[in-house]
mmCIF file of C-alpha atoms in Angstrom:
data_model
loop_
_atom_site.group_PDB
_atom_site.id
_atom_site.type_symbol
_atom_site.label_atom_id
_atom_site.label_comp_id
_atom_site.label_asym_id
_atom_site.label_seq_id
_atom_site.Cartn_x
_atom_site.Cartn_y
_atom_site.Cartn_z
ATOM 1 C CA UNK A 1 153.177 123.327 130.045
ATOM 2 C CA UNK A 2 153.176 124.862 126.584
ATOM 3 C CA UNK A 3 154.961 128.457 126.385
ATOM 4 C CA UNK A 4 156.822 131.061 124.696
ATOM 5 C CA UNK A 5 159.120 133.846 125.795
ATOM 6 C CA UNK A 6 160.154 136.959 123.434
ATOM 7 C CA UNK A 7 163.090 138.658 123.737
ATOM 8 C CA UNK A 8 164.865 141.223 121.737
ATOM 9 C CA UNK A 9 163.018 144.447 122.108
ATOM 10 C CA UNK A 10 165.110 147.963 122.336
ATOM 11 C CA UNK A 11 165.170 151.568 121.626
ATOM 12 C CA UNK A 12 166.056 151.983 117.974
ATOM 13 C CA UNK A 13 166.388 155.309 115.835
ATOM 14 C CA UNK A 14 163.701 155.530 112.776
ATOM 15 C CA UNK A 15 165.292 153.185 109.692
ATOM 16 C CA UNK A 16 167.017 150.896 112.167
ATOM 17 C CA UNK A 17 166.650 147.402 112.025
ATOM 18 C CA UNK A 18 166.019 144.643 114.669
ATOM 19 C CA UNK A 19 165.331 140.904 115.355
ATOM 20 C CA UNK A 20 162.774 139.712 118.081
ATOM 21 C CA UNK A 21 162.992 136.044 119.202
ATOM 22 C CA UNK A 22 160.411 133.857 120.478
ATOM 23 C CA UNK A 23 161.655 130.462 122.314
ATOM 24 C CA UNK A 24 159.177 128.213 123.270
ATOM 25 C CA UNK A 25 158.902 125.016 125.517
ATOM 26 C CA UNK A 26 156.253 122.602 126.256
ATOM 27 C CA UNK A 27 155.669 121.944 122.083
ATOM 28 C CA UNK A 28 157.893 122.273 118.791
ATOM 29 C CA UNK A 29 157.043 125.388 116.943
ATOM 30 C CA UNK A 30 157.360 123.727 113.683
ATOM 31 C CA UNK A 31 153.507 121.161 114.900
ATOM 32 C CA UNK A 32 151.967 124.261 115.186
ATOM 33 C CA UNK A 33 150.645 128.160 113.737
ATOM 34 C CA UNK A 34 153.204 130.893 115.474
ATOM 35 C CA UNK A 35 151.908 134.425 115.345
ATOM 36 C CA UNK A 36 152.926 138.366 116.547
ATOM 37 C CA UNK A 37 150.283 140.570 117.382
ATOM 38 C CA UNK A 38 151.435 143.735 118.967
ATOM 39 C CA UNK A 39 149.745 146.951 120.800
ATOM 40 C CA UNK A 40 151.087 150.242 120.718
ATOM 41 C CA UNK A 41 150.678 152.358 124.097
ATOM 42 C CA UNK A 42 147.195 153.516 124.646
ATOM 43 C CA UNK A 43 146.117 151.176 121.641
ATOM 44 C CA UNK A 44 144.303 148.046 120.956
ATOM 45 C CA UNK A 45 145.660 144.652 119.237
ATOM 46 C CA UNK A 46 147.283 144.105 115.812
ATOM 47 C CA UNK A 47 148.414 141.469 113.849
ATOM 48 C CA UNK A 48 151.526 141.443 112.772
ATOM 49 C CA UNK A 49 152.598 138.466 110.890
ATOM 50 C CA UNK A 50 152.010 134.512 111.055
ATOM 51 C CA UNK A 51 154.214 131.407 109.930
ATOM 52 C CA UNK A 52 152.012 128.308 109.146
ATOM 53 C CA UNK A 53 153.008 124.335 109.617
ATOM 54 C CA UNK A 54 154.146 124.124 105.919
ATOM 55 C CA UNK A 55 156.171 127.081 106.263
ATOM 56 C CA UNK A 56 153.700 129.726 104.444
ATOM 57 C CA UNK A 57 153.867 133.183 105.825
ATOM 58 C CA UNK A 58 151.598 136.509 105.754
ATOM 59 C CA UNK A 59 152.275 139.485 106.580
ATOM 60 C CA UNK A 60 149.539 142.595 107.925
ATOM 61 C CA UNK A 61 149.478 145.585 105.870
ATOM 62 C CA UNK A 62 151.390 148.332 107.890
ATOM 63 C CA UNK A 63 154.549 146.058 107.536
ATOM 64 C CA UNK A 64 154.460 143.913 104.744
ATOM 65 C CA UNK A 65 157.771 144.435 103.075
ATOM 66 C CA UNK A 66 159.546 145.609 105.861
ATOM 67 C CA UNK A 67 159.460 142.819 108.360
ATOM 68 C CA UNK A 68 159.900 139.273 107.920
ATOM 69 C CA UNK A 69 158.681 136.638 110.284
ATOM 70 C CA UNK A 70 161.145 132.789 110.507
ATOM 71 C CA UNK A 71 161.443 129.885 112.606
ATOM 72 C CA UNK A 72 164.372 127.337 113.756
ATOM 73 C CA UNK A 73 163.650 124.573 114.221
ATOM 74 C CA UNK A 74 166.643 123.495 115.883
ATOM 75 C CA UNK A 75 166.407 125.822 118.482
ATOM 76 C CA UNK A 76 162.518 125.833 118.873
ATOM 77 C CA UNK A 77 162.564 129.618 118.104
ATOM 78 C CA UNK A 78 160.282 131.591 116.029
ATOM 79 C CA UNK A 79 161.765 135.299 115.031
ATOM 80 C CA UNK A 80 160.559 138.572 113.274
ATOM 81 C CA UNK A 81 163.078 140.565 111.417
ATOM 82 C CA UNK A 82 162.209 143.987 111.609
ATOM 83 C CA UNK A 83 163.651 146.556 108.827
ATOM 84 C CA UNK A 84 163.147 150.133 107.835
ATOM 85 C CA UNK A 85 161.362 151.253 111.656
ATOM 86 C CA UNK A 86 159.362 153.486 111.578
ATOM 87 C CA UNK A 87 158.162 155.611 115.070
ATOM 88 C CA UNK A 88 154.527 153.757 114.637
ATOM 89 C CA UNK A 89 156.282 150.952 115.103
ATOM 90 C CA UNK A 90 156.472 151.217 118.364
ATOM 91 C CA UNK A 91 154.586 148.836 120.703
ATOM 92 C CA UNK A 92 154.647 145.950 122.723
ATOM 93 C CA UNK A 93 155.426 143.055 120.384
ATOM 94 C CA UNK A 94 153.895 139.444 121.285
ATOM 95 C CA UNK A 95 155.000 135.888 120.332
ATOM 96 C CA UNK A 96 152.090 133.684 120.442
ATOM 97 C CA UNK A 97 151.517 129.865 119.647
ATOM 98 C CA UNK A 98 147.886 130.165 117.648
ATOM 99 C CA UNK A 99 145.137 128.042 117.291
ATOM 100 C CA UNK A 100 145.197 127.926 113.640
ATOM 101 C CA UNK A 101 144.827 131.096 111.691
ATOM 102 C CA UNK A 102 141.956 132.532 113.977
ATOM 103 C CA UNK A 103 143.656 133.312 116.673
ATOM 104 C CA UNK A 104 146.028 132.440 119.764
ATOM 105 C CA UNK A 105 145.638 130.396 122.608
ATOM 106 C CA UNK A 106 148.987 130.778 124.520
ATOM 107 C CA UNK A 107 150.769 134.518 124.753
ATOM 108 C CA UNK A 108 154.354 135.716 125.650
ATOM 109 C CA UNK A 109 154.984 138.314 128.187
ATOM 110 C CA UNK A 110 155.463 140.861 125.492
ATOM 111 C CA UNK A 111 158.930 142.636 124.555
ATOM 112 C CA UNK A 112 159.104 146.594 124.039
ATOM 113 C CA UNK A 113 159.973 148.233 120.958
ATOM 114 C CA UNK A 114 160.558 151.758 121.317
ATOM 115 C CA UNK A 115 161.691 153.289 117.817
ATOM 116 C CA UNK A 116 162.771 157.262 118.733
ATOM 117 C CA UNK A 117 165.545 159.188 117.236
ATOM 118 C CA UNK B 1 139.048 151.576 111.416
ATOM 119 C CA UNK B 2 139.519 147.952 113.014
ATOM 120 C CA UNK B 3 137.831 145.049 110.237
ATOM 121 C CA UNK B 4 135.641 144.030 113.349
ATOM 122 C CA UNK B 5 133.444 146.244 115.413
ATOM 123 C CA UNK B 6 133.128 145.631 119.172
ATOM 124 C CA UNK B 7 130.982 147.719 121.761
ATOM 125 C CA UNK B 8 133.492 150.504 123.156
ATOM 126 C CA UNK B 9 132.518 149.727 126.165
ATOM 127 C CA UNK B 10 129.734 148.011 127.941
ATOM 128 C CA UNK B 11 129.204 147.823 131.779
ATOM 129 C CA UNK B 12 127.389 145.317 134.621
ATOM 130 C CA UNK B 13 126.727 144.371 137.990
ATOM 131 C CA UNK B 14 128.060 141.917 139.743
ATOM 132 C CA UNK B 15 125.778 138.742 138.763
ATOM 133 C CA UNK B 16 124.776 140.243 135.774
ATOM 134 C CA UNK B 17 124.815 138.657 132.684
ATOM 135 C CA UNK B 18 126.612 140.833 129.146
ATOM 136 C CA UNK B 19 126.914 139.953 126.044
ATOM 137 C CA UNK B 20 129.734 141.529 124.183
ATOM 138 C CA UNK B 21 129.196 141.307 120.395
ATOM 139 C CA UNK B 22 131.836 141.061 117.141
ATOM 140 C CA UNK B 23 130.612 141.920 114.018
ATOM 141 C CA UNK B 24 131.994 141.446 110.215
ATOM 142 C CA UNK B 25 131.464 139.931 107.010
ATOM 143 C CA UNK B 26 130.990 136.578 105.203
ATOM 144 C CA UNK B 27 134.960 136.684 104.685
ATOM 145 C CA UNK B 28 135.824 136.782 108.002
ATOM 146 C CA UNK B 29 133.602 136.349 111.006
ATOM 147 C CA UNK B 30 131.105 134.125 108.771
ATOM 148 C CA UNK B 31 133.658 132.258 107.900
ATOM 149 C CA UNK B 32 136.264 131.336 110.117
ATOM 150 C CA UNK B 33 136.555 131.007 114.190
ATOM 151 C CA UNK B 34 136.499 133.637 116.477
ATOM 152 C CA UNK B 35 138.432 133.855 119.191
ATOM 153 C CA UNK B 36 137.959 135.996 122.153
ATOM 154 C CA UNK B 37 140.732 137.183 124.782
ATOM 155 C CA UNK B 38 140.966 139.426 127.301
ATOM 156 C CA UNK B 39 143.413 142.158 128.681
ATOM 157 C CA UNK B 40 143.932 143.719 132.188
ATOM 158 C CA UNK B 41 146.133 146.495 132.198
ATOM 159 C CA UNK B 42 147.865 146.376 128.952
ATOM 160 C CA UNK B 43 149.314 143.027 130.826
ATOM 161 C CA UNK B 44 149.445 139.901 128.303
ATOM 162 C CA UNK B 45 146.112 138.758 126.648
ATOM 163 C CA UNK B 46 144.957 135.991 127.798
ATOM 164 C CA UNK B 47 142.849 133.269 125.507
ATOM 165 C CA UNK B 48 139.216 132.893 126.949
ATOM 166 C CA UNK B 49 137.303 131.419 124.251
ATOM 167 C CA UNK B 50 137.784 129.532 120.830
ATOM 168 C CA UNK B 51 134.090 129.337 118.683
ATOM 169 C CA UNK B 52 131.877 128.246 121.458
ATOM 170 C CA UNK B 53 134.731 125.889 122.950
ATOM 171 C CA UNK B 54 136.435 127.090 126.567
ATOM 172 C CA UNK B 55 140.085 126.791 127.282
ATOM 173 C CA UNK B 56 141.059 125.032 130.329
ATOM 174 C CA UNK B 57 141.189 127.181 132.896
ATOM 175 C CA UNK B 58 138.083 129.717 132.007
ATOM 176 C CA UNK B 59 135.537 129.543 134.234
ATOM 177 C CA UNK B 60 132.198 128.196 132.418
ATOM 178 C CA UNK B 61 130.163 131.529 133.585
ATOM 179 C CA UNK B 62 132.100 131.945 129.849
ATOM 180 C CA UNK B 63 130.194 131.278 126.224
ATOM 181 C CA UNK B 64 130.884 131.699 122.747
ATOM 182 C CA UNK B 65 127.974 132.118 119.835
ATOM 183 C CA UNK B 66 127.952 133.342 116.162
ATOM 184 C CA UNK B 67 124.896 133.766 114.130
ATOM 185 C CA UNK B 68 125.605 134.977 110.486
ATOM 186 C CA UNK B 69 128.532 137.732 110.485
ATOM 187 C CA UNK B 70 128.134 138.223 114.335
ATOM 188 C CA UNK B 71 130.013 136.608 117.181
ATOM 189 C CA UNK B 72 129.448 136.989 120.475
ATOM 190 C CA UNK B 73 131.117 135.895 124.201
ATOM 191 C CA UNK B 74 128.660 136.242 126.888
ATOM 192 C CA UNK B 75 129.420 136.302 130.625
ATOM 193 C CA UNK B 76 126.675 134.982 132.718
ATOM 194 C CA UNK B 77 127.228 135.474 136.465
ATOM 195 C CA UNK B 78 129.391 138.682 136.127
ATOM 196 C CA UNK B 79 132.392 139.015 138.658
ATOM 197 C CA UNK B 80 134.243 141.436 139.969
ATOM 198 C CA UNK B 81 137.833 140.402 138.250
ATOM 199 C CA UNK B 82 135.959 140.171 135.017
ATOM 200 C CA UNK B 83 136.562 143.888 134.416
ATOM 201 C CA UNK B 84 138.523 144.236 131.784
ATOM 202 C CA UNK B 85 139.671 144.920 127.768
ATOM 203 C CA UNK B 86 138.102 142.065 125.814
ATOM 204 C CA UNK B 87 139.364 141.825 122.030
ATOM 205 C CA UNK B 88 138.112 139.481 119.243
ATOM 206 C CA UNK B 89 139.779 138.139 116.253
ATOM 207 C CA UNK B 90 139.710 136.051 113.333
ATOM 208 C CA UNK B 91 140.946 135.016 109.614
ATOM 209 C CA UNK B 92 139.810 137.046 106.473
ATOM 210 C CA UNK B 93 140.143 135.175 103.156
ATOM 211 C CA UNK B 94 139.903 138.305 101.344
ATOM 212 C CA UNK B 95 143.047 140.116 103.228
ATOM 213 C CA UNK B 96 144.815 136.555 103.789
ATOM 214 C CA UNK B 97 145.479 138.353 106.943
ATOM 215 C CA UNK B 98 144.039 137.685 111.019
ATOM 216 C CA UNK B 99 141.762 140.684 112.431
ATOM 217 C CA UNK B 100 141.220 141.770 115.136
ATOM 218 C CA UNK B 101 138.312 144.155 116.651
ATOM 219 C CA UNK B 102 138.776 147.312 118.276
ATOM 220 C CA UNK B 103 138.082 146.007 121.831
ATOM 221 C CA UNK B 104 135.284 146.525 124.055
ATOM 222 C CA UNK B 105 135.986 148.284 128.057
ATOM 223 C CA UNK B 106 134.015 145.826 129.967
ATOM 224 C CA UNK B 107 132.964 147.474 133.660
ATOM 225 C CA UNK B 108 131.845 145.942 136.249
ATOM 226 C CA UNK B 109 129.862 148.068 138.159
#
């Protein structure tokens, strides 16, 4: 059974940095699209970033420059270094093995991120 | 301002059968896939519909359709635990980024 689990999220002050994980099991992160999408409270979805097969990566516009999304291999672990946190950063972040760039077929449980002075 | 507009919300009976709609432009939606989810209680989303092909798992009362710049998932049969947030989303080649739509409040009446 294919799946991913994020951990990683905290309370952080505004500026404060952070690093999500995302382990999954059942397939090897590196065969296939990983994505984060996240939803702030009372809010819909947004993309957040997504690594390809070959390794390219894009970013959305709201954090572009700020966060930075990985994977290793070794581990079977995607991540997303998060810099410079800002309070509308806060949200549920999910981890999420896609069907190509479209869209996701299977979803983490979500981790909080909760940036508040 | 989400890059794909969805219904805000959109009710049914039980039996019923909706269509919920996702509209954008020849860079994304006319494009690429959409993909459909949906969302109970700010719990996980959960994938029910890639193009017009159905995950295992989603009960084929599910469909998927796009005509032009407009996708839609329709739910023929309507049941009760089909209340819920549905979201769509999809590539754009001129933002090189995924979008999503704002989500439509379906309500099962």
């Amino acid at each position: 059974e294919e799946q991913v689990v994020e951990t990683g999220g905290a309370l952080i002050q505004p500026g404060g940095s952070l690093r999500l994980s995302c382990a999954a099991s059942g397939f090897t992160v590196s065969s296939k699209y990983m994505s984060w999408v996240r939803q702030a409270p009372g809010k819909g979805l947004e993309w957040v970033s997504i690594i390809y097969i070959s390794g390219e990566r894009y970013y959305g516009d709201s954090v572009k420059g700020r966060f930075s999304i990985s994977r290793d291999t070794s581990k079977n672990t995607i991540y997303l270094q998060m810099n410079a946190l800002r309070a509308e950063d806060t949200a549920v972040y999910y981890c999420a093995r896609d069907v190509g760039r479209s869209g996701s077929h299977y979803w983490g449980q979500g981790t909080l991120v909760t940036v508040s002075s | 301002q989400s890059a794909l507009t969805q219904e805000a919300s959109v009710s049914g009976t039980v039996g019923q059968k909706v269509t919920l709609s996702c509209t954008g432009n020849s860079n994304n939606v006319g494009s690429f896939v959409v993909v459909w989810y949906k969302q109970t209680s700010h719990g996980a989303p959960k994938t029910v519909m890639f193009g017009d092909s159905l995950p295992s798992g989603i009960p084929d009362r599910f469909s998927g359709s796009k005509s032009g710049t407009v996708a839609s998932l329709t739910i023929s049969g309507l049941q009760p635990e089909d209340e819920a947030d549905y979201y769509c989303s999809t590539w754009d080649n001129s933002l090189s980024a995924r979008v999503f739509g704002g989500g439509t409040e379906l309500t099962v009446l």
